[in-house]
Coordinates of C-alpha atoms and ligand atoms in Angstrom, one line a residue:
X1 CA -2.2 13.4 -48.2
X2 CA 0.6 13.2 -50.8
X3 CA 1.4 9.7 -52.2
X4 CA 3.7 7.7 -49.8
X5 CA 7.3 7.5 -50.7
X6 CA 9.5 4.8 -49.4
X7 CA 12.8 5.9 -47.8
X8 CA 15.9 3.9 -47.7
X9 CA 14.9 2.5 -44.3
X10 CA 11.6 1.4 -45.7
X11 CA 9.6 4.0 -43.8
X12 CA 6.7 5.9 -45.4
X13 CA 8.1 9.4 -45.4
X14 CA 4.7 11.1 -45.8
X15 CA 3.5 9.5 -42.7
X16 CA 6.1 11.1 -40.6
X17 CA 4.8 14.7 -41.2
X18 CA 7.5 16.1 -38.8
X19 CA 6.0 19.6 -38.9
X20 CA 2.9 18.3 -37.2
X21 CA 4.9 16.9 -34.3
X22 CA 6.8 20.2 -34.0
X23 CA 3.6 22.1 -33.9
X24 CA 2.0 19.8 -31.3
X25 CA 5.2 19.9 -29.2
X26 CA 5.2 23.6 -29.2
X27 CA 1.6 23.7 -28.0
X28 CA 2.3 21.1 -25.3
X29 CA 5.3 23.1 -24.1
X30 CA 3.0 26.0 -23.6
X31 CA 0.2 24.1 -21.9
X32 CA 2.2 21.8 -19.8
X33 CA 5.2 23.9 -18.9
X34 CA 8.8 23.2 -19.7
X35 CA 9.5 20.9 -16.7
X36 CA 6.7 18.4 -17.5
X37 CA 7.4 18.8 -21.2
X38 CA 11.0 17.8 -20.8
X39 CA 10.2 14.9 -18.5
X40 CA 7.4 13.3 -20.3
X41 CA 6.9 14.7 -23.8
X42 CA 10.4 15.1 -25.0
X43 CA 11.2 11.3 -24.7
X44 CA 8.3 10.5 -27.0
X45 CA 9.0 9.6 -30.6
X46 CA 6.6 10.5 -33.4
X47 CA 6.2 7.4 -35.6
X48 CA 3.4 8.1 -38.0
X49 CA 0.4 10.0 -39.0
X50 CA -1.8 7.9 -41.2
X51 CA -5.6 7.7 -41.7
X52 CA -5.9 10.5 -39.2
X53 CA -4.3 8.4 -36.6
X54 CA -1.1 9.2 -34.8
X55 CA 1.4 6.7 -33.6
X56 CA 3.9 7.7 -30.9
X57 CA 6.5 5.7 -29.1
X58 CA 7.6 5.9 -25.4
X59 CA 11.0 4.6 -24.3
X60 CA 9.6 2.6 -21.3
X61 CA 6.2 1.2 -20.3
X62 CA 6.2 3.5 -17.4
X63 CA 6.5 6.6 -19.4
X64 CA 3.8 5.3 -21.6
X65 CA 1.5 4.7 -18.7
X66 CA 2.3 8.0 -17.0
X67 CA 1.6 10.0 -20.2
X68 CA -1.6 8.0 -20.7
X69 CA -3.0 8.8 -17.3
X70 CA -1.8 12.4 -17.1
X71 CA -1.5 14.0 -20.5
X72 CA -3.7 12.0 -22.9
X73 CA -6.4 14.7 -23.1
X74 CA -3.9 17.5 -23.6
X75 CA -2.2 15.5 -26.4
X76 CA -5.5 14.7 -27.9
X77 CA -6.5 18.4 -28.0
X78 CA -3.1 19.5 -29.4
X79 CA -3.4 17.1 -32.3
X80 CA -6.9 18.1 -33.0
X81 CA -6.0 21.7 -33.0
X82 CA -3.4 21.0 -35.7
X83 CA -5.4 18.5 -37.6
X84 CA -9.2 18.8 -37.1
X85 CA -9.7 15.5 -38.8
X86 CA -7.4 13.8 -36.3
X87 CA -9.1 10.7 -34.9
X88 CA -7.0 8.7 -32.5
X89 CA -3.7 8.2 -30.9
X90 CA -1.6 5.1 -30.3
X91 CA 1.2 5.1 -27.8
X92 CA 3.6 2.1 -28.1
X93 CA 6.7 1.2 -26.1
X94 CA 9.8 1.9 -28.1
X95 CA 11.1 -1.0 -30.2
X96 CA 8.6 -3.4 -28.5
X97 CA 8.8 -6.2 -31.0
X98 CA 6.5 -8.8 -29.4
X99 CA 3.7 -6.7 -27.9
X100 CA 1.5 -5.2 -30.4
X101 CA 0.5 -1.6 -30.4
X102 CA -1.6 -0.4 -27.5
X103 CA -4.3 1.9 -28.6
X104 CA -4.7 4.4 -25.9
X105 CA -7.8 6.1 -27.2
X106 CA -10.6 4.4 -29.1
X107 CA -14.0 5.6 -29.8
X108 CA -17.1 3.9 -28.7
X109 CA -18.7 4.1 -32.1
X110 CA -17.0 2.8 -35.1
X111 CA -19.5 4.1 -37.6
X112 CA -18.4 7.7 -38.5
X113 CA -21.8 8.5 -40.1
X114 CA -23.2 8.4 -36.5
X115 CA -21.1 11.3 -35.5
X116 CA -21.9 13.6 -38.3
X117 CA -25.1 15.5 -37.5
X118 CA -23.7 17.3 -34.5
X119 CA -20.2 17.9 -35.8
X120 CA -21.6 19.9 -38.7
X121 CA -22.5 22.6 -36.2
X122 CA -19.1 22.7 -34.8
X123 CA -17.1 23.7 -37.8
X124 CA -13.9 21.8 -37.4
X125 CA -14.2 20.5 -34.0
X126 CA -15.3 16.9 -34.0
X127 CA -17.9 15.9 -31.6
X128 CA -17.9 12.6 -29.9
X129 CA -21.1 11.5 -28.3
X130 CA -19.5 8.7 -26.4
X131 CA -16.4 9.1 -24.4
X132 CA -13.2 7.3 -25.2
X133 CA -12.4 4.1 -23.5
X134 CA -9.3 3.6 -21.4
X135 CA -7.7 0.4 -22.7
X136 CA -6.2 -0.4 -19.2
X137 CA -9.6 -0.5 -17.6
X138 CA -10.4 -4.2 -18.3
X139 CA -11.6 -7.1 -16.4
X140 CA -8.1 -8.6 -16.5
X141 CA -6.8 -5.6 -14.7
X142 CA -9.5 -5.5 -12.1
X143 CA -8.6 -7.1 -8.8
X144 CA -11.5 -8.8 -7.1
X145 CA -11.9 -8.8 -3.4
X146 CA -14.7 -8.9 -0.8
X147 CA -15.5 -5.2 -1.2
X148 CA -16.2 -5.3 -4.9
X149 CA -17.1 -9.0 -5.6
X150 CA -20.8 -8.4 -6.1
X151 CA -20.3 -5.4 -8.4
X152 CA -17.7 -7.4 -10.3
X153 CA -19.9 -10.5 -10.7
X154 CA -22.8 -8.4 -11.9
X155 CA -20.6 -6.5 -14.4
X156 CA -19.3 -9.7 -15.7
X157 CA -22.7 -11.2 -16.1
X158 CA -23.9 -8.1 -18.1
X159 CA -20.8 -8.2 -20.3
X160 CA -21.0 -11.9 -21.0
X161 CA -24.8 -12.1 -21.6
X162 CA -26.5 -11.9 -24.9
X163 CA -29.8 -11.2 -23.2
X164 CA -30.4 -8.5 -20.7
X165 CA -30.0 -10.2 -17.2
X166 CA -31.1 -7.1 -15.2
X167 CA -32.0 -3.7 -16.2
X168 CA -30.6 -1.4 -15.2
X169 CA -27.4 -2.5 -13.6
X170 CA -26.9 0.2 -11.0
X171 CA -23.4 0.4 -9.6
X172 CA -22.7 2.6 -6.6
X173 CA -19.9 3.4 -4.2
X174 CA -17.5 6.1 -3.0
X175 CA -15.1 7.9 -5.1
X176 CA -12.1 6.0 -6.6
X177 CA -13.4 2.5 -5.8
X178 CA -13.7 1.1 -9.4
X179 CA -17.1 2.1 -10.8
X180 CA -15.7 3.6 -14.0
X181 CA -13.2 0.8 -14.3
X182 CA -16.0 -1.8 -14.3
X183 CA -18.0 0.2 -16.8
X184 CA -15.1 0.4 -19.2
X185 CA -14.4 -3.3 -18.7
X186 CA -18.0 -4.2 -19.7
X187 CA -17.6 -2.0 -22.8
X188 CA -14.3 -3.6 -23.8
X189 CA -15.6 -7.1 -23.2
X190 CA -18.8 -6.5 -25.3
X191 CA -16.9 -4.9 -28.1
X192 CA -14.5 -7.8 -28.1
X193 CA -17.1 -10.6 -28.2
X194 CA -19.9 -8.8 -30.1
X195 CA -18.3 -6.2 -32.2
X196 CA -21.6 -5.3 -33.9
X197 CA -23.4 -4.4 -30.6
X198 CA -23.4 -0.6 -30.3
X199 CA -22.1 0.3 -26.9
X200 CA -22.0 3.8 -25.7
X201 CA -20.3 5.0 -22.5
X202 CA -20.5 8.5 -21.3
X203 CA -20.5 10.5 -18.1
X204 CA -23.8 12.1 -17.0
X205 CA -21.9 15.4 -17.3
X206 CA -21.3 14.8 -20.9
X207 CA -24.8 13.6 -21.4
X208 CA -25.9 17.0 -20.1
X209 CA -23.5 18.9 -22.2
X210 CA -24.6 17.1 -25.4
X211 CA -28.2 17.6 -24.5
X212 CA -27.9 21.3 -23.9
X213 CA -25.9 21.6 -27.1
X214 CA -28.7 19.8 -29.0
X215 CA -31.2 22.2 -27.5
X216 CA -29.3 25.1 -28.5
X217 CA -29.0 23.9 -32.1
X218 CA -32.5 22.6 -32.2
X219 CA -31.2 19.2 -32.9
X220 CA -32.9 17.3 -30.2
X221 CA -34.4 14.8 -32.6
X222 CA -31.0 13.7 -33.8
X223 CA -29.8 13.6 -30.2
X224 CA -32.6 11.3 -29.1
X225 CA -32.1 9.1 -32.2
X226 CA -28.5 8.6 -31.5
X227 CA -29.0 7.5 -27.9
X228 CA -32.0 5.4 -28.6
X229 CA -30.2 3.3 -31.3
X230 CA -27.6 1.9 -29.0
X231 CA -27.7 -1.7 -27.5
X232 CA -25.9 -0.9 -24.4
X233 CA -25.9 2.5 -22.8
X234 CA -23.7 3.4 -19.8
X235 CA -24.1 6.6 -17.9
X236 CA -21.4 7.2 -15.3
X237 CA -21.7 9.4 -12.2
X238 CA -25.4 10.0 -12.7
X239 CA -25.6 12.0 -9.4
X240 CA -24.3 14.8 -11.5
X241 CA -27.7 15.4 -13.0
X242 CA -29.4 15.6 -9.6
X243 CA -31.3 18.9 -9.4
X244 CA -30.9 19.6 -13.2
X245 CA -34.4 19.3 -14.1
X246 CA -34.6 19.3 -17.9
X247 CA -31.5 17.1 -18.2
X248 CA -33.0 14.7 -15.8
X249 CA -36.3 14.7 -17.7
X250 CA -34.5 13.9 -20.9
X251 CA -32.4 11.2 -19.3
X252 CA -35.5 9.7 -17.9
X253 CA -37.1 9.4 -21.3
X254 CA -34.0 8.0 -22.9
X255 CA -33.7 5.6 -20.0
X256 CA -37.3 4.4 -20.4
X257 CA -37.1 4.2 -24.1
X258 CA -34.1 1.9 -23.9
X259 CA -35.4 -0.3 -21.1
X260 CA -38.7 -0.7 -22.9
X261 CA -36.8 -1.9 -26.0
X262 CA -34.9 -4.3 -23.8
X263 CA -31.6 -2.6 -24.3
X264 CA -29.1 -2.9 -21.5
X265 CA -28.6 0.2 -19.4
X266 CA -25.8 0.6 -16.8
X267 CA -25.7 3.4 -14.4
X268 CA -23.2 4.4 -11.8
X269 CA -23.5 6.9 -8.9
X270 CA -21.9 7.7 -5.7
X271 CA -25.1 6.8 -3.7
X272 CA -27.8 4.2 -3.9
X273 CA -30.8 5.1 -6.0
X274 CA -33.0 5.9 -3.0
X275 CA -30.4 8.3 -1.5
X276 CA -29.9 10.4 -4.7
X277 CA -31.1 13.7 -3.5
X278 CA -32.4 16.2 -6.0
X279 CA -33.6 13.2 -8.2
X280 CA -37.2 12.9 -8.9
X281 CA -38.9 10.2 -7.0
X282 CA -40.1 8.3 -10.1
X283 CA -36.5 8.4 -11.4
X284 CA -35.1 7.1 -8.1
X285 CA -37.6 4.3 -8.0
X286 CA -37.0 3.3 -11.6
X287 CA -33.2 3.3 -11.2
X288 CA -33.6 0.6 -8.5
X289 CA -35.7 -1.8 -10.6
X290 CA -32.8 -3.9 -11.8
X291 CA -29.8 -5.0 -9.9
X292 CA -28.3 -2.6 -7.4
X293 CA -24.7 -3.5 -6.5
X294 CA -22.6 -1.5 -4.2
X295 CA -18.8 -1.3 -3.9
X296 CA -17.6 -1.1 -0.3
X297 CA -14.5 0.7 1.0
X298 CA -11.3 -1.3 0.4
X299 CA -9.8 -3.8 2.8
X300 CA -6.0 -4.2 3.4
X301 CA -6.0 -7.4 1.4
X302 CA -7.6 -5.8 -1.6
X303 CA -5.3 -2.8 -1.4
X304 CA -2.2 -5.1 -1.3
X305 CA -3.6 -7.2 -4.1
X306 CA -4.1 -4.1 -6.3
X307 CA -0.6 -2.8 -5.5
X308 CA 1.0 -6.1 -6.3
X309 CA -0.8 -6.3 -9.6
X310 CA 0.1 -2.7 -10.5
X311 CA 3.7 -3.2 -9.4
X312 CA 4.0 -6.2 -11.8
X313 CA 3.0 -3.9 -14.6
X314 CA 6.0 -1.7 -14.0
X315 CA 9.2 -2.9 -15.3
X316 CA 11.2 -2.9 -12.1
X317 CA 10.5 -4.7 -8.8
X318 CA 9.2 -2.9 -5.8
X319 CA 10.2 -4.3 -2.4
X320 CA 7.1 -6.1 -0.7
X321 CA 7.6 -4.2 2.4
X322 CA 7.0 -0.9 0.5
X323 CA 3.8 -2.3 -1.0
X324 CA 2.7 -3.4 2.5
X325 CA 3.5 0.0 3.8
X326 CA 1.4 1.7 1.2
X327 CA -1.5 -0.8 1.6
X328 CA -1.5 -0.1 5.4
X329 CA -1.3 3.7 5.0
X330 CA -3.3 4.8 2.0
X331 CA -6.7 3.6 2.9
X332 CA -9.0 6.2 1.4
X333 CA -9.5 4.8 -2.1
X334 CA -7.8 3.0 -5.0
X335 CA -7.2 6.1 -7.0
X336 CA -5.2 7.6 -4.3
X337 CA -3.4 4.3 -3.7
X338 CA -2.4 4.1 -7.4
X339 CA -1.4 7.7 -7.4
X340 CA 1.0 7.1 -4.5
X341 CA 2.5 4.1 -6.2
X342 CA 2.9 6.0 -9.4
X343 CA 4.5 9.0 -7.6
X344 CA 7.0 6.7 -5.9
X345 CA 7.9 4.9 -9.1
X346 CA 8.1 8.2 -11.0
X347 CA 10.5 9.6 -8.4
X348 CA 12.7 6.6 -8.4
X349 CA 12.9 6.6 -12.2
X350 CA 13.6 10.3 -12.4
X351 CA 16.2 10.6 -9.7
X352 CA 17.6 7.2 -10.1
X353 CA 17.7 6.6 -6.3
X354 CA 17.0 3.3 -4.8
X355 CA 13.5 2.7 -3.5
X356 CA 13.6 2.6 0.3
X357 CA 10.9 3.1 3.0
X358 CA 12.6 6.4 3.9
X359 CA 12.4 7.7 0.4
X360 CA 8.8 6.6 0.1
X361 CA 7.8 8.4 3.2
X362 CA 9.7 11.4 2.0
X363 CA 8.1 11.5 -1.4
X364 CA 4.6 11.0 0.0
X365 CA 5.0 13.2 3.0
X366 CA 2.0 15.4 2.3
X367 CA -0.3 12.6 1.5
X368 CA 0.7 10.6 4.5
X369 CA 0.2 13.6 6.8
X370 CA -3.5 13.5 6.1
X371 CA -3.6 9.9 7.5
X372 CA -1.5 10.7 10.6
X373 CA -4.1 12.5 12.5
X374 CA -5.1 9.4 14.3
X375 CA -1.9 7.6 15.1
X376 CA 0.9 9.5 16.9
X377 CA 4.3 8.4 18.1
X378 CA 2.9 8.5 21.7
X379 CA 0.1 6.1 20.7
X380 CA 2.7 3.7 19.5
X381 CA 4.9 4.0 22.4
X382 CA 2.1 3.4 24.8
X383 CA 0.8 0.4 23.0
X384 CA 4.2 -1.2 22.7
X385 CA 5.0 -0.6 26.4
X386 CA 1.7 -2.3 27.3
X387 CA 2.4 -5.2 25.0
X388 CA 5.8 -5.9 26.4
X389 CA 4.7 -5.0 29.9
X390 CA 7.3 -2.4 30.6
X391 CA 6.7 1.2 31.8
X392 CA 6.2 3.9 29.3
X393 CA 9.0 5.9 31.1
X394 CA 11.4 3.0 30.2
X395 CA 10.9 3.8 26.5
X396 CA 12.1 7.3 27.0
X397 CA 14.8 6.5 29.6
X398 CA 18.5 5.9 28.7
X399 CA 18.3 2.4 30.1
X400 CA 19.9 -0.2 27.8
X401 CA 18.9 -3.5 29.4
X402 CA 17.6 -6.1 27.1
X403 CA 14.0 -6.0 28.4
X404 CA 13.6 -2.4 27.3
X405 CA 15.9 -2.2 24.3
X406 CA 13.9 -4.5 22.1
X407 CA 10.5 -2.9 22.9
X408 CA 12.1 0.6 22.4
X409 CA 13.4 -0.4 19.0
X410 CA 10.1 -1.9 18.0
X411 CA 8.4 1.3 18.9
X412 CA 10.9 3.2 16.8
X413 CA 10.4 0.9 13.9
X414 CA 6.6 1.2 14.1
X415 CA 6.8 5.0 14.5
X416 CA 8.9 5.1 11.3
X417 CA 6.5 2.9 9.5
X418 CA 3.2 4.1 10.7
X419 CA 3.7 7.8 10.9
X420 CA 5.3 10.2 8.5
X421 CA 7.7 11.6 11.2
X422 CA 11.4 11.9 10.2
X423 CA 14.1 10.0 12.0
X424 CA 15.2 13.1 14.0
X425 CA 11.6 13.9 15.0
X426 CA 11.2 10.4 16.2
X427 CA 14.5 10.5 18.1
X428 CA 13.4 13.6 19.9
X429 CA 10.2 11.7 21.1
X430 CA 12.4 8.9 22.4
X431 CA 14.1 10.8 25.2
X432 CA 16.0 13.1 22.8
X433 CA 17.9 10.4 21.0
X434 CA 19.9 11.0 17.9
X435 CA 18.5 10.1 14.5
X436 CA 21.4 7.6 13.9
X437 CA 20.1 5.7 17.1
X438 CA 16.7 5.6 15.6
X439 CA 18.0 4.4 12.3
X440 CA 20.0 1.7 14.0
X441 CA 16.9 0.6 15.9
X442 CA 14.8 0.5 12.7
X443 CA 17.5 -1.5 10.9
X444 CA 17.9 -3.9 13.8
X445 CA 14.1 -4.7 13.7
X446 CA 14.1 -5.0 10.0
X447 CA 16.8 -7.6 10.4
X448 CA 15.0 -9.4 13.2
X449 CA 11.8 -9.5 11.2
X450 CA 13.7 -11.7 8.7
X451 CA 15.3 -14.0 11.2
X452 CA 13.1 -14.1 14.2
X453 CA 9.5 -15.3 13.9
X454 CA 8.5 -14.2 17.4
X455 CA 9.6 -10.6 16.7
X456 CA 7.8 -10.7 13.4
X457 CA 4.6 -11.9 15.0
X458 CA 4.9 -9.2 17.7
X459 CA 5.1 -6.6 15.1
X460 CA 2.3 -7.8 13.0
X461 CA 0.0 -8.0 16.0
X462 CA 1.0 -4.5 17.2
X463 CA 0.6 -3.1 13.8
X464 CA -2.9 -4.6 13.5
X465 CA -4.1 -3.4 16.8
X466 CA -2.6 0.1 16.2
X467 CA -4.4 0.4 12.9
X468 CA -7.7 -1.1 13.9
Ligands
ADP1 P1 -14.7 5.5 -9.5 O1 -15.3 5.5 -10.9 O2 -15.4 4.6 -8.6 O3 -14.5 6.8 -8.8 P2 -12.4 4.4 -10.9 O4 -13.1 3.2 -11.6 O5 -12.1 5.5 -11.7 O6 -13.2 4.8 -9.6 O7 -11.1 3.8 -10.2 C1 -10.0 4.6 -9.7 C2 -8.7 4.0 -10.1 O8 -8.5 2.8 -9.4 C3 -8.7 3.6 -11.5 O9 -7.4 3.9 -12.0 C4 -8.9 2.1 -11.5 O10 -8.3 1.4 -12.6 C5 -8.4 1.7 -10.2 N1 -9.1 0.6 -9.6 C6 -10.3 0.6 -9.0 N2 -10.7 -0.6 -8.6 C7 -9.8 -1.4 -9.0 C8 -9.6 -2.9 -8.8 N3 -10.4 -3.6 -8.2 N4 -8.5 -3.4 -9.4 C9 -7.5 -2.6 -10.0 N5 -7.6 -1.3 -10.1 C10 -8.7 -0.7 -9.6
MG2 MG1 -15.7 7.2 -11.9

């Protein structure tokens, strides 16, 4: 790198290296397509390239987070393609004076010598043995509820202990429920309080890839060395190596070597140790020796808590009823829930429209459809009629007496909230009413929900029973 020159603005000109950014942007335009490029990459500002580290700035926290979740790997690759010695990337929010830089990628091992043996085979491509940590996956950002309290407590214990409280810690649960989040949180915490402890996090898939590569280059001794010198080893999604015999064998030896030396091992999988098919019996039994903690499917309370936490992190407020709607509807897992929220926020930001329930339903139409199999407008009408003790036919009829109008509007409101049907579609199922009538009904109930406790309770109760 040429010696740094100070410009009139006091910036180090040599650190700007504008050609690098131009080249990277060109690559990104190709790989991501023009639309994505214009929305997400164009707004980024290239601030510096120094000590093989790139600093970028995003105009808003939201763009920073979106780029981090969606395009980080692509950015990483593009920089590495231009500068093989490129090490890491930092994405800050533009002119953020108080908050320090947020490193979005960091490497598990801070000692570069530990990376050398394998990378020499790779020419310019640098080989990381551990995977990068996502800085957002911390304990602070992890919302604790009934379904995950055991796993969370166990993870905390491992992260805070200087000894090895249980070995291994085996975390399991369905997809998108927080296993990876907890593992990263453990790694962050240990790195923070014991910077000298060597923590290595990687997916089982990556473990296999590295192992096969070591075999190919007859480098298995260095491979073993590297794993066996860590203090804490975390292997994510270990079900991946089910049925892959030689990788499993190697993993088993690594695992035993570490446990014998009293090093902490943390494993995650989508099933309990005993249910891991394609895994050798001795392996399954060994995995269950420490503490086995499962993460259960989410509850409404946990989903709402997570949404509220995430919403606070965005820079504009999201109406509570939208968060409640999402928590009611998106029940599969947290990743999908987060994805839905991000989509809604992205949409609002990009089109500059106000966030309303209608818009949310519109933006998430495809996603919501998959949840609608169970609950139909007819179900809602039937349940509401029962609840208010009117005949189902009255809901469809043109009658406008008070005893049927309120239930009818409640049913419209619930149909709008709990299904992804549009206003005209709902209108048709209410005796062929116009969409403006439905809209009027929905608004009327929204208003009553704020002013009339009895109506609010009716609706909460109905919603609970409909979604049970
Ligand atoms: P898994 O590894 O179990 O498939 P992840 O750990 O990748 O799931 O979680 C999926 C997403 O949900 C991540 O973005 C994660 O941050 C988020 N998430 C999961 N559990 C929680 C939680 N309890 N609080 C906050 N965010 C969570
Ligand atoms: Mg995971």
